[in-house]
mmCIF file of C-alpha atoms and ligand atoms in Angstrom:
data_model
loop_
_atom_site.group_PDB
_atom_site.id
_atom_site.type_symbol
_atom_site.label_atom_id
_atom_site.label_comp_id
_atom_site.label_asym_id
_atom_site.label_seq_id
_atom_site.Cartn_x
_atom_site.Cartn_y
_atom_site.Cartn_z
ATOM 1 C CA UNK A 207 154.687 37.405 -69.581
ATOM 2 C CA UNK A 208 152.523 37.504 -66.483
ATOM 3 C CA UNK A 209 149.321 36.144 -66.541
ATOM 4 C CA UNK A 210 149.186 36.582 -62.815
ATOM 5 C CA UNK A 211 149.232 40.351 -63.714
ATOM 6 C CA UNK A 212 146.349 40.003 -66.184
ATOM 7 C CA UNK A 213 144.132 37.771 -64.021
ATOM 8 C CA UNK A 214 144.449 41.060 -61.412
ATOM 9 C CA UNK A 215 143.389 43.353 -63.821
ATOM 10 C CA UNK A 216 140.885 41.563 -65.468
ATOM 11 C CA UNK A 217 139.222 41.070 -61.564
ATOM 12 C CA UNK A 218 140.065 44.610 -61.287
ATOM 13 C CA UNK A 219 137.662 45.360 -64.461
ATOM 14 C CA UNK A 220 135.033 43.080 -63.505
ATOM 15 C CA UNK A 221 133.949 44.535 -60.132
ATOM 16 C CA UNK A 222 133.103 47.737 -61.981
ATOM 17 C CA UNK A 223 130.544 46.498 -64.445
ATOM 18 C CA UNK A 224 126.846 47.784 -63.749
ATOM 19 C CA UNK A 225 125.099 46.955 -67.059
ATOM 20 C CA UNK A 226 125.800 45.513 -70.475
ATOM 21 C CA UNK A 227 127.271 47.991 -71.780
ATOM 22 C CA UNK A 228 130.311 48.316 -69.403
ATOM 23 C CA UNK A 229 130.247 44.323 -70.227
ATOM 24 C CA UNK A 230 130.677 44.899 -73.838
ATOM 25 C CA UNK A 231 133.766 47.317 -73.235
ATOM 26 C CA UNK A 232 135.274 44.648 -70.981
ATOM 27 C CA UNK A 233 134.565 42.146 -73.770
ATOM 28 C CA UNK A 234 136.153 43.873 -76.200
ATOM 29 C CA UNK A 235 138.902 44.695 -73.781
ATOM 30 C CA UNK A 236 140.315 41.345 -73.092
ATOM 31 C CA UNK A 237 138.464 39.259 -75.676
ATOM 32 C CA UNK A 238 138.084 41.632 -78.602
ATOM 33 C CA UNK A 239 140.672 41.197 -82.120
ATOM 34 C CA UNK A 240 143.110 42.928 -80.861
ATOM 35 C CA UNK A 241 142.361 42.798 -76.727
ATOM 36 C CA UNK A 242 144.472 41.940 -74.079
ATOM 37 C CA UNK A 243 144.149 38.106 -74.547
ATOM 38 C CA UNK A 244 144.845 38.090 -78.243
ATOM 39 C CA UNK A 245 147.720 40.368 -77.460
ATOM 40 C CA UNK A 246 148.994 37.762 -75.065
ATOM 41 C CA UNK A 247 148.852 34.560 -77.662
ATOM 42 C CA UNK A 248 150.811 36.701 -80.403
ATOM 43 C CA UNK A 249 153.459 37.641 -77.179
ATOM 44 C CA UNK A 250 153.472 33.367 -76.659
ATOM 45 C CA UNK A 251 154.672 32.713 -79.784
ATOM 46 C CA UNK A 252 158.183 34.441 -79.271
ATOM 47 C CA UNK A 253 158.649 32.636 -75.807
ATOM 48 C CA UNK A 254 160.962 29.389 -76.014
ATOM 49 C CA UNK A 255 159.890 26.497 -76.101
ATOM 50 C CA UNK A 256 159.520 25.377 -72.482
ATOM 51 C CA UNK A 257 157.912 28.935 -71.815
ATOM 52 C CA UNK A 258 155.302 28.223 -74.275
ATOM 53 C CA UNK A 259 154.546 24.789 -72.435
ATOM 54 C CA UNK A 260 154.058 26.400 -69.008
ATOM 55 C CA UNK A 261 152.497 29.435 -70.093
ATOM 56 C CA UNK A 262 150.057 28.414 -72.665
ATOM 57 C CA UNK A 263 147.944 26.141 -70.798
ATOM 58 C CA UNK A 264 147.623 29.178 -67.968
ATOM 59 C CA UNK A 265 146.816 31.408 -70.680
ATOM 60 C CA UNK A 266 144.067 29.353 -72.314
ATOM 61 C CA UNK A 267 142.678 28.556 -68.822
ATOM 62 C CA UNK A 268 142.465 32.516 -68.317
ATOM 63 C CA UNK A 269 140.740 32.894 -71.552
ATOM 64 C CA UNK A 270 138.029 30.147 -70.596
ATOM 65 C CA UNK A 271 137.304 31.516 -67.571
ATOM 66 C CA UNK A 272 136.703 35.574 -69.044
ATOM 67 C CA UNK A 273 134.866 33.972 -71.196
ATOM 68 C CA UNK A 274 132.744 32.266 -68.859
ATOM 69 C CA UNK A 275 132.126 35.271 -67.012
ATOM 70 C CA UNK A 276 131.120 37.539 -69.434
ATOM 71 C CA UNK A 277 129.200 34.615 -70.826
ATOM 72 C CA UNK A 278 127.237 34.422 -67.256
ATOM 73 C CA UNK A 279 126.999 37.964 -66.418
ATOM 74 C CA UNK A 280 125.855 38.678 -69.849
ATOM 75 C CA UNK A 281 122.557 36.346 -69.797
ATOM 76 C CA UNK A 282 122.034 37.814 -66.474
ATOM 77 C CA UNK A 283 121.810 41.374 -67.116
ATOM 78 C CA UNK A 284 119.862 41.270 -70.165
ATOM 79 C CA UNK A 285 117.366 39.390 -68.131
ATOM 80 C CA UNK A 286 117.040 41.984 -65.444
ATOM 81 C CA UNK A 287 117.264 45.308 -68.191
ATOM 82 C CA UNK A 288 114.311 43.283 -69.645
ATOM 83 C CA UNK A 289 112.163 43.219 -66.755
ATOM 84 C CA UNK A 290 112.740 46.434 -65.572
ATOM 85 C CA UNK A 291 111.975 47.820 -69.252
ATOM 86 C CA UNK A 292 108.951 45.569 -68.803
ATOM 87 C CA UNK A 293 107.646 47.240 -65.447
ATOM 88 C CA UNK A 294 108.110 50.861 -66.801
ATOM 89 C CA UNK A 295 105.653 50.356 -69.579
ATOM 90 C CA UNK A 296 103.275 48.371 -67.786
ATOM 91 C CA UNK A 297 100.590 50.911 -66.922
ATOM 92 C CA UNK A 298 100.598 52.030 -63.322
ATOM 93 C CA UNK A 299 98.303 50.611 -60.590
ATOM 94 C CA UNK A 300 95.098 53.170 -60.145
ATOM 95 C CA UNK A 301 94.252 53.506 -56.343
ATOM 96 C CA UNK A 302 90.736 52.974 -56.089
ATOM 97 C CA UNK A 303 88.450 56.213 -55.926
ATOM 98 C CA UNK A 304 85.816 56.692 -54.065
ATOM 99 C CA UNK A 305 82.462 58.711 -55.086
ATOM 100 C CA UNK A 306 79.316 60.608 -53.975
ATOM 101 C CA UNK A 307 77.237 57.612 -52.598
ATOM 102 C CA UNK A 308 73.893 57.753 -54.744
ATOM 103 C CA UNK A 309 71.071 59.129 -52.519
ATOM 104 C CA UNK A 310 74.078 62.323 -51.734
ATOM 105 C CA UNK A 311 73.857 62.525 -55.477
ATOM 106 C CA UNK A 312 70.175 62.378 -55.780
ATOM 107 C CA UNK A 313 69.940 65.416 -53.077
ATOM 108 C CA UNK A 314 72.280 67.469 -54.934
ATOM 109 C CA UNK A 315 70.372 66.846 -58.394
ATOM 110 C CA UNK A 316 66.987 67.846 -56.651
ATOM 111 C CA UNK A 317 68.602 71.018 -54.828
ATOM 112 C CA UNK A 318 69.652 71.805 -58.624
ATOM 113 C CA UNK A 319 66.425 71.306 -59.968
ATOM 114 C CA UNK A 320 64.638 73.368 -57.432
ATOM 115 C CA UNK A 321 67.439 76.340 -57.183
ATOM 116 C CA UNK A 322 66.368 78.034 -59.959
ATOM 117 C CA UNK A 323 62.698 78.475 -58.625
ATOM 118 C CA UNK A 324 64.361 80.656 -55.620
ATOM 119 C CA UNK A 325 64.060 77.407 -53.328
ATOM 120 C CA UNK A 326 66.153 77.831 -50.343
ATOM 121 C CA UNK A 327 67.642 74.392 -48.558
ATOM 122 C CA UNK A 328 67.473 74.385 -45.135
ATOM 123 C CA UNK A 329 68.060 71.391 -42.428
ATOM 124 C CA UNK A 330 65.870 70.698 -38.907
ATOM 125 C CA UNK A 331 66.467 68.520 -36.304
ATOM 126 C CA UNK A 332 66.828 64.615 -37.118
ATOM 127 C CA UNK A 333 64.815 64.162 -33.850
ATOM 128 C CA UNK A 334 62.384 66.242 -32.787
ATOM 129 C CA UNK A 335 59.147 67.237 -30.592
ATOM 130 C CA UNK A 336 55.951 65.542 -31.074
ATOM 131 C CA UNK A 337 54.741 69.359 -31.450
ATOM 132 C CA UNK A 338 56.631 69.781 -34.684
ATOM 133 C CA UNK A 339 56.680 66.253 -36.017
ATOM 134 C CA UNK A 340 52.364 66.200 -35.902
ATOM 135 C CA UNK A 341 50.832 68.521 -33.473
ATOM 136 C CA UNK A 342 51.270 71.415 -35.441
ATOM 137 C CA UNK A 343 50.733 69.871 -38.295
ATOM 138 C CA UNK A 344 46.795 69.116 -37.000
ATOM 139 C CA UNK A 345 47.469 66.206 -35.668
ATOM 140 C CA UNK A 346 46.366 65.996 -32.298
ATOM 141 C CA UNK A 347 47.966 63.940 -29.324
ATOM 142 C CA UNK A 348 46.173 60.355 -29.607
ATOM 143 C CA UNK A 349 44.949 61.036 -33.121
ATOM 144 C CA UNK A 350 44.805 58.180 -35.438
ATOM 145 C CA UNK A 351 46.001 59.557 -38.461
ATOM 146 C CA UNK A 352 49.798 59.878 -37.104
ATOM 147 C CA UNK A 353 49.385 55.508 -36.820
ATOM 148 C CA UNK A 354 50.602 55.723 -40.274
ATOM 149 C CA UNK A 355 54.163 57.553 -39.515
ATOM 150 C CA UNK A 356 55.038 54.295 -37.331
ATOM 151 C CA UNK A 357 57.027 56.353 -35.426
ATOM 152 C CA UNK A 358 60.226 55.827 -33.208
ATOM 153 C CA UNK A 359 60.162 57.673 -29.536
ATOM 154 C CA UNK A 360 63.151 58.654 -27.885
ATOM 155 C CA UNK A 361 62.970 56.703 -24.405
ATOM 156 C CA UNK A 362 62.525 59.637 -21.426
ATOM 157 C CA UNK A 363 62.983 62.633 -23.681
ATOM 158 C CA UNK A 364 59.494 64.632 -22.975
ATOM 159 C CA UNK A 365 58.665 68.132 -22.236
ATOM 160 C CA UNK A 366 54.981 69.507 -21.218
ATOM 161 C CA UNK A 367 54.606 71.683 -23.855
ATOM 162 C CA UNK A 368 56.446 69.767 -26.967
ATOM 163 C CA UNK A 369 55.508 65.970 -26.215
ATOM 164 C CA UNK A 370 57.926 63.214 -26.873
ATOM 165 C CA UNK A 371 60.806 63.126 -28.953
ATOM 166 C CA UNK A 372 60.508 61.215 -31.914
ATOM 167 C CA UNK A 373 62.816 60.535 -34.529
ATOM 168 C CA UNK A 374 61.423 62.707 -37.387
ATOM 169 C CA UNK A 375 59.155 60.726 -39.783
ATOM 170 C CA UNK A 376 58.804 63.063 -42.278
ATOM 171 C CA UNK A 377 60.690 66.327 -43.457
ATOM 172 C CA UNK A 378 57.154 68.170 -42.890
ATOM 173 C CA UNK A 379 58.118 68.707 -39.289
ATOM 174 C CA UNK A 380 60.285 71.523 -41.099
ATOM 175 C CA UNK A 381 57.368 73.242 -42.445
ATOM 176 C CA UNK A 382 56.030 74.752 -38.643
ATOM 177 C CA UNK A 383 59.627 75.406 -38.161
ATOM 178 C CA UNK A 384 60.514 77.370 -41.180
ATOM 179 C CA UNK A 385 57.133 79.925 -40.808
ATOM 180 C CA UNK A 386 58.372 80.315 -36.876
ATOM 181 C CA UNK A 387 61.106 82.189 -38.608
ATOM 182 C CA UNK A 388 58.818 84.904 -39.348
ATOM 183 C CA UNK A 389 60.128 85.684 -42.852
ATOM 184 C CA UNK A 390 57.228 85.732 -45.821
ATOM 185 C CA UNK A 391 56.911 84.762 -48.634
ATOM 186 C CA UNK A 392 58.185 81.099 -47.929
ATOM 187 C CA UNK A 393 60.155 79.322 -50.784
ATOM 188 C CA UNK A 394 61.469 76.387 -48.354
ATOM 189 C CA UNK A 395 63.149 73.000 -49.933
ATOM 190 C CA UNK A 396 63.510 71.115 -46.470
ATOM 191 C CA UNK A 397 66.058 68.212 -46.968
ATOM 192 C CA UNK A 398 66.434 65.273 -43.799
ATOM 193 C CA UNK A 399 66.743 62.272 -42.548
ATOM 194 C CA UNK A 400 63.656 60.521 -41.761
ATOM 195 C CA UNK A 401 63.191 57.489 -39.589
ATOM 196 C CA UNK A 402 59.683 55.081 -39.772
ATOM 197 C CA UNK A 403 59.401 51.055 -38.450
ATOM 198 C CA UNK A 404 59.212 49.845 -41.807
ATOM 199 C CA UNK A 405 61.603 47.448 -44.026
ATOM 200 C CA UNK A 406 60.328 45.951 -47.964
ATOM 201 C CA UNK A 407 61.371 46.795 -51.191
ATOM 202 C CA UNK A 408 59.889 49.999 -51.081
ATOM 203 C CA UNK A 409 60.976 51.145 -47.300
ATOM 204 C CA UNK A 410 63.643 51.225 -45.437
ATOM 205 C CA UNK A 411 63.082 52.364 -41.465
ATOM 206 C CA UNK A 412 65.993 55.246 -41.980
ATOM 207 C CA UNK A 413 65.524 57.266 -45.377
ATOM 208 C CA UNK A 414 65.498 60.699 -46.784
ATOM 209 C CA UNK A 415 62.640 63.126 -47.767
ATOM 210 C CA UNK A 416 62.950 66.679 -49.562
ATOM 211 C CA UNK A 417 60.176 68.388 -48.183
ATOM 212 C CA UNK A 418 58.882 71.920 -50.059
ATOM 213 C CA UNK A 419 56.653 74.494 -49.011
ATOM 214 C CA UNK A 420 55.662 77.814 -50.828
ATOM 215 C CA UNK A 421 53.712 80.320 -48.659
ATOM 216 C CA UNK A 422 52.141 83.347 -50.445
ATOM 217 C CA UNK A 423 49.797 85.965 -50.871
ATOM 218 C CA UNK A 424 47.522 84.395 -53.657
ATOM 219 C CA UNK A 425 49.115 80.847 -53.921
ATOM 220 C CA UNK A 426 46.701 78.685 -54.958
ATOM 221 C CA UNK A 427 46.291 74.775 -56.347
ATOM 222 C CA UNK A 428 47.892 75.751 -60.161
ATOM 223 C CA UNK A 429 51.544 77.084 -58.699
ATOM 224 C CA UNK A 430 51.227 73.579 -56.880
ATOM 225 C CA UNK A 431 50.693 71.768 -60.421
ATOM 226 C CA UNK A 432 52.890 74.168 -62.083
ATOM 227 C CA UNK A 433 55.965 72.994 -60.118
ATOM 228 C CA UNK A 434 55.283 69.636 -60.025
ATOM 229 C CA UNK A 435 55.309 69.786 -64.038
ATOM 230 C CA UNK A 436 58.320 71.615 -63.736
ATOM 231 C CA UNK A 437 60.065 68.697 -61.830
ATOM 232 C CA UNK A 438 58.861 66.230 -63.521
ATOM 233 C CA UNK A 439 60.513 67.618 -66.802
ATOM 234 C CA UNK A 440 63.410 68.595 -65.117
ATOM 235 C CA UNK A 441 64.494 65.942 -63.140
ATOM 236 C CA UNK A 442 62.880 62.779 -64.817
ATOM 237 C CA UNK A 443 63.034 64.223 -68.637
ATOM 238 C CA UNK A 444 60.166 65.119 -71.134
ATOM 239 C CA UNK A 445 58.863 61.535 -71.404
ATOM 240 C CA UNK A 446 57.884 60.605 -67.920
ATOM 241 C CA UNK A 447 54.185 61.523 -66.999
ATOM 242 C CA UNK A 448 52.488 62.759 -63.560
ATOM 243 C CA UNK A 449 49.542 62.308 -62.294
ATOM 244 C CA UNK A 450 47.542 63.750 -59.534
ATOM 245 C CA UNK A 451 44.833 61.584 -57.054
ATOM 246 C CA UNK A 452 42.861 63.292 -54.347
ATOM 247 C CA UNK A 453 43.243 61.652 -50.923
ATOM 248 C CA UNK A 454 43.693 63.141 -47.145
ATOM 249 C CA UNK A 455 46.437 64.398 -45.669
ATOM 250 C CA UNK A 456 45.609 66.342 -42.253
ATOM 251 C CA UNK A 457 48.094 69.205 -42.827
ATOM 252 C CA UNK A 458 46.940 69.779 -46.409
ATOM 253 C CA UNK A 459 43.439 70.461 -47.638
ATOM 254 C CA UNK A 460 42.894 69.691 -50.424
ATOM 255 C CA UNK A 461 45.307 67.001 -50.279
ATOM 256 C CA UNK A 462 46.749 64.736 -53.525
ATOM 257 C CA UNK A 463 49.118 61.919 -54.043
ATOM 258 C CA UNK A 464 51.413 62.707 -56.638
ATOM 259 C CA UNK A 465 52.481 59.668 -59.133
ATOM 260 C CA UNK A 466 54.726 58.796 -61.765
ATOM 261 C CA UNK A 467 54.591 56.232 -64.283
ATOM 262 C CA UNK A 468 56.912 53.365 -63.232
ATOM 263 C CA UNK A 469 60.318 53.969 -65.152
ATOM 264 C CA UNK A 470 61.055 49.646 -65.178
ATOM 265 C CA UNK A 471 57.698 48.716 -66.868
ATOM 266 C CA UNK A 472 56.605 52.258 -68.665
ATOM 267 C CA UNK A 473 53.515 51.796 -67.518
ATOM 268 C CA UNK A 474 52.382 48.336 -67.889
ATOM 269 C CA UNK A 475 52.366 47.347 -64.632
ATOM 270 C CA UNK A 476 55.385 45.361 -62.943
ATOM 271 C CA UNK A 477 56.370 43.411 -59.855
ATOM 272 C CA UNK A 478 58.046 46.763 -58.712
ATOM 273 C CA UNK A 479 54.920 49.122 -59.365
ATOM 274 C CA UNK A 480 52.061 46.612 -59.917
ATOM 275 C CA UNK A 481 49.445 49.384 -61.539
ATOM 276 C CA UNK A 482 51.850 51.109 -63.696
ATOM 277 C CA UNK A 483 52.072 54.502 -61.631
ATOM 278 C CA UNK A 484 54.962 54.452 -58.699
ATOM 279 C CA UNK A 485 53.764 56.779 -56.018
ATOM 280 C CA UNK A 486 56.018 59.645 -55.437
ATOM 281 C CA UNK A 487 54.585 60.972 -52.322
ATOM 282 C CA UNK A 488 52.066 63.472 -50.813
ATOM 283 C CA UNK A 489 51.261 67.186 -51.642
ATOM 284 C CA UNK A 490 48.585 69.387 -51.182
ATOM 285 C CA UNK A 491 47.444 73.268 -49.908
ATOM 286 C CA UNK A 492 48.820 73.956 -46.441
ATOM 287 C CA UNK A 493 46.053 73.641 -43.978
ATOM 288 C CA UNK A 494 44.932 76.354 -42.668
ATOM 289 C CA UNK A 495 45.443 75.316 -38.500
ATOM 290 C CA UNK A 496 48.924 74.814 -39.749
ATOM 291 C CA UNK A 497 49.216 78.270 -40.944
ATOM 292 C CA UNK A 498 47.889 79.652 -37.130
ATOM 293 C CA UNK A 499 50.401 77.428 -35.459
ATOM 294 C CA UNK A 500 53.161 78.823 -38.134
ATOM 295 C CA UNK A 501 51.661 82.581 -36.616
ATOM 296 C CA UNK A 502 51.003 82.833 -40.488
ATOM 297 C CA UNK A 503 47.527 84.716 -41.231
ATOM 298 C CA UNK A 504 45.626 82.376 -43.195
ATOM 299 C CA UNK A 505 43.141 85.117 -44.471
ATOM 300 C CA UNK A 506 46.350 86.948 -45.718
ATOM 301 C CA UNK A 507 48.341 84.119 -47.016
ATOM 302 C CA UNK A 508 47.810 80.807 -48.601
ATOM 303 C CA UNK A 509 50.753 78.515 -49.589
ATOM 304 C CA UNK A 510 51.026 74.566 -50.975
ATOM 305 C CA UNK A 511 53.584 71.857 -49.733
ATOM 306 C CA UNK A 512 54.450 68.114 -50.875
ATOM 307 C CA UNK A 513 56.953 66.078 -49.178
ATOM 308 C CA UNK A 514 58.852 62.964 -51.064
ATOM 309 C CA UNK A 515 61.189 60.290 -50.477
ATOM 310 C CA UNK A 516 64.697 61.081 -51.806
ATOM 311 C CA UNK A 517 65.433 57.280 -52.716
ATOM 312 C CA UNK A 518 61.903 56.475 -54.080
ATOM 313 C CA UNK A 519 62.045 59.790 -56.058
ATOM 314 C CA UNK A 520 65.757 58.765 -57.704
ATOM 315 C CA UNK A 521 64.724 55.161 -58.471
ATOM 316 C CA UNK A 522 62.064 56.352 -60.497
ATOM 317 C CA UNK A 523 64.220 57.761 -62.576
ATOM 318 C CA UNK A 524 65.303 56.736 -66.615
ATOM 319 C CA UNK A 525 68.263 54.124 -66.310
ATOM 320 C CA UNK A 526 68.174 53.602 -62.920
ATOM 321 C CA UNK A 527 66.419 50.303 -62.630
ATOM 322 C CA UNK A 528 66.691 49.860 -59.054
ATOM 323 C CA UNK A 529 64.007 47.441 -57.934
ATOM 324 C CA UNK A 530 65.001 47.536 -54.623
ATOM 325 C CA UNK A 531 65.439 50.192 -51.797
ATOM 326 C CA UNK A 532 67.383 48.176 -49.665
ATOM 327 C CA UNK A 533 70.139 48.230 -52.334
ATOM 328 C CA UNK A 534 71.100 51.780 -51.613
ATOM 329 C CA UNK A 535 72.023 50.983 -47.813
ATOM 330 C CA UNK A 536 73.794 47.226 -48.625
ATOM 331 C CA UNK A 537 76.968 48.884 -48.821
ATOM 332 C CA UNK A 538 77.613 46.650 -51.622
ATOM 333 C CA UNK A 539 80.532 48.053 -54.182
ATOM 334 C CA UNK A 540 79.161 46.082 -57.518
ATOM 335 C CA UNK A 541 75.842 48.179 -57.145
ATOM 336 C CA UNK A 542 77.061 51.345 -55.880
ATOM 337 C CA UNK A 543 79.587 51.388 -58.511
ATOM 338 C CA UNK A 544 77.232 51.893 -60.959
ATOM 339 C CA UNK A 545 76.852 54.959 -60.110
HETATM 340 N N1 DAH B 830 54.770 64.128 -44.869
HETATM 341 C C1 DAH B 830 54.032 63.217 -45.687
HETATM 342 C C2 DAH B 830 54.600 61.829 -45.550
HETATM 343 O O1 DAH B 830 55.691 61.678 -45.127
HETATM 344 C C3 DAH B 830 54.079 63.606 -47.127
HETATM 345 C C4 DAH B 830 53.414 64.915 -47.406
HETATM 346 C C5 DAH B 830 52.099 64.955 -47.796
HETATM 347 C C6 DAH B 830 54.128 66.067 -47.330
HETATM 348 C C7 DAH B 830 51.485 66.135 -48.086
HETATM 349 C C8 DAH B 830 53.522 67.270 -47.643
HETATM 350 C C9 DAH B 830 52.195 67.287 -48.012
HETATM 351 O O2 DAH B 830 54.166 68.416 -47.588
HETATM 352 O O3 DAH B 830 51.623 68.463 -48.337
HETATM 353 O O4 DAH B 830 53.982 60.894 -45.891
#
C-alpha cells in the first residue's frame, strides 16, 4: 500500500478547491464511509504483521493531517462566503446629489407664476450706465433720491453721454431698456442680479430682483392690483394677504409699497417683521418722463411696473421660515438641504 501515493493525490485535490463545496467533495473523497482513507484501513488489515506496524502509524498520521486541513480551510471559507453574502445585501452607497440652489428655484417658480399672464423673461446687463440704472428713470445726475440705491461704481468706466458704470441696483434699469426695443404692448418680467452696499438680516450687498413692467393703451392702477392679487394667490397660496401703502418712487407716479403679512408670525408682529407686514418691494404707474426716455408716447400709452427682491419674496413664503437672508449665500449644506 502506498501512502506516499495517496499523500500526492490528496495535495493534488487540495490545490483545486475554490469554495466549500469542492471541500465537501474532497471530504467525502478521502474521509467519507467508504473514501479513500477508510478504503486504506480495511486494505491494513490484510497486511502482515510487521506491515501493519510500519504502515499504520503513517496512515493515521495522513488521516490527522486531511483532517486538519479540511478542518482549517473549512472555518475559513465559510467566513469569507459570509461576508461577501453580507456585502451584497447591504444596500449600496448613494453618491451624493446635488440640487437647484434655492433662490434658482425661487426664479423658476416666479417665471411660472407669471408665464401664464404672457410675461416674457428677459436679462440686461449686471453692470450698467448711470443713464439706465437712474437717469432715465427721472433721476437726475446729483439727485438725492438715487442715495438710497447705495450704489457700487465701476472705477474709470464713464462715457459722456451714459455716466458711470454702476453695478445695477435694481432690475428697473431693464425697464428703459426693454421700451428701446420699440415693440408695444410691453409684458416684460426682467430677472437680474442686483448689487447695493448693504449687509443685515434683510440685505445682502449682491441679490436678485424680478422686475415687471406692463405698457398699454388704457393700463391703468386696477391691472396693477389685479396682478398683484394674482401673485399673491399664486405664488404664496389663498391665505396670505397684500396690502398696498402710498409712498414715492421717482419713476412711478402714483407710487405704492406692496406688503405681505409676515409668513413666521401671521401677523402678530415678530423679530423678523416687527409690524406684522414684511415689505415686498415697490410698484407703481410708470412715470410719464420715463415713458419719453423709453420713446413711448405717454398720451398714447400708459403702463404700471413693481420691482421685488427674489430672496425677500421666497422667504415670505408658507414653510419657509428663513429668518435670515444671509442664509441663502452661507453655502452651508444643513440649510440648503432643506430645500
Ligand atoms: N427699483 C425699486 C427698488 O429697487 C423697486 C421698484 C419700485 C420697482 C417701484 C418698480 C417700481 O418697478 O415701479 O427699490
Amino acid at each position: 500500500m502506498q501512502i506516499l501515493e495517496l499523500k500526492k493525490e490528496f495535495d493534488n485535490d487540495w490545490q483545486t478547491i475554490s469554495d466549500s463545496q469542492d471541500l465537501e467533495k474532497l471530504r467525502i473523497k478521502y474521509l467519507g464511509k467508504k473514501g479513500k482513507i477508510a478504503q486504506a484501513f480495511t486494505e491494513l488489515k490484510k497486511l502482515s504483521l510487521s506491515e501493519k506496524k510500519q504502515i499504520g502509524p503513517e496512515l493515521n498520521e495522513l488521516k490527522k493531517e486531511i483532517e486538519k486541513n479540511i478542518d482549517k480551510f473549512s472555518k475559513n471559507i465559510s467566513q469569507k462566503e459570509e461576508l461577501s453574502n453580507l456585502y451584497q445585501s447591504l444596500p449600496g452607497k448613494k453618491p451624493e446629489m446635488g440640487h437647484l440652489h434655492v433662490t434658482t428655484q425661487a426664479i423658476r417658480e416666479i417665471i411660472e407664476v407669471f408665464k401664464p399672464l404672457g410675461f416674457n423673461r428677459v436679462r440686461y446687463p449686471e453692470v450698467d450706465w448711470d443713464f439706465f440704472a437712474f437717469e432715465s428713470l427721472n433721476m437726475p445726475r446729483e439727485h438725492a433720491a438715487r442715495d438710497e440705491w447705495e450704489t457700487f461704481f465701476i472705477q474709470g468706466l464713464e462715457d459722456k453721454k451714459m455716466g458711470k458704470a454702476v453695478i445695477t441696483p435694481h432690475t428697473s434699469s431693464g425697464q428703459v431698456r426693454e421700451m428701446l426695443k420699440g415693440k408695444l404692448p410691453i409684458r416684460m418680467l426682467n430677472i437680474g442680479r442686483c448689487g447695493r452696499r448693504q449687509i443685515d438680516i434683510n440685505h445682502i450687498p449682491s441679490f436678485y430682483q424680478f422686475e415687471g413692467l406692463v405698457i398699454d393703451k388704457g393700463i391703468n392702477i386696477t391691472h396693477l392690483k389685479g396682478l398683484l392679487d394674482y401673485f399673491a394667490k399664486n405664488f404664496y397660496g389663498p391665505e396670505r394677504k397684500t396690502r398696498i401703502r402710498p409712498f414715492h418712487f421717482r419713476f412711478t407716479e402714483p407710487s405704492f409699497e406692496v406688503d405681505i403679512n409676515c409668513d413666521l408670525c401671521l401677523g402678530k408682529g415678530c423679530r423678523f417683521c416687527k409690524s406684522g407686514w414684511v415689505e415686498l418691494g415697490g410698484a407703481g404707474m410708470v412715470h410719464p418722463n420715463v415713458l419719453k426716455f423709453g420713446k413711448i408716447d405717454p398720451e398714447k400709452y400708459t403702463g404700471f411696473a413693481f420691482g421685488w427682491g427674489i430672496e425677500r419674496t421666497y422667504m415670505m413664503k408658507s414653510g419657509t421660515k428663513i429668518n435670515d437672508i444671509r442664509h441663502l449665500f452661507s453655502n452651508d449644506f444643513r440649510f440648503l438641504e432643506q430645500f
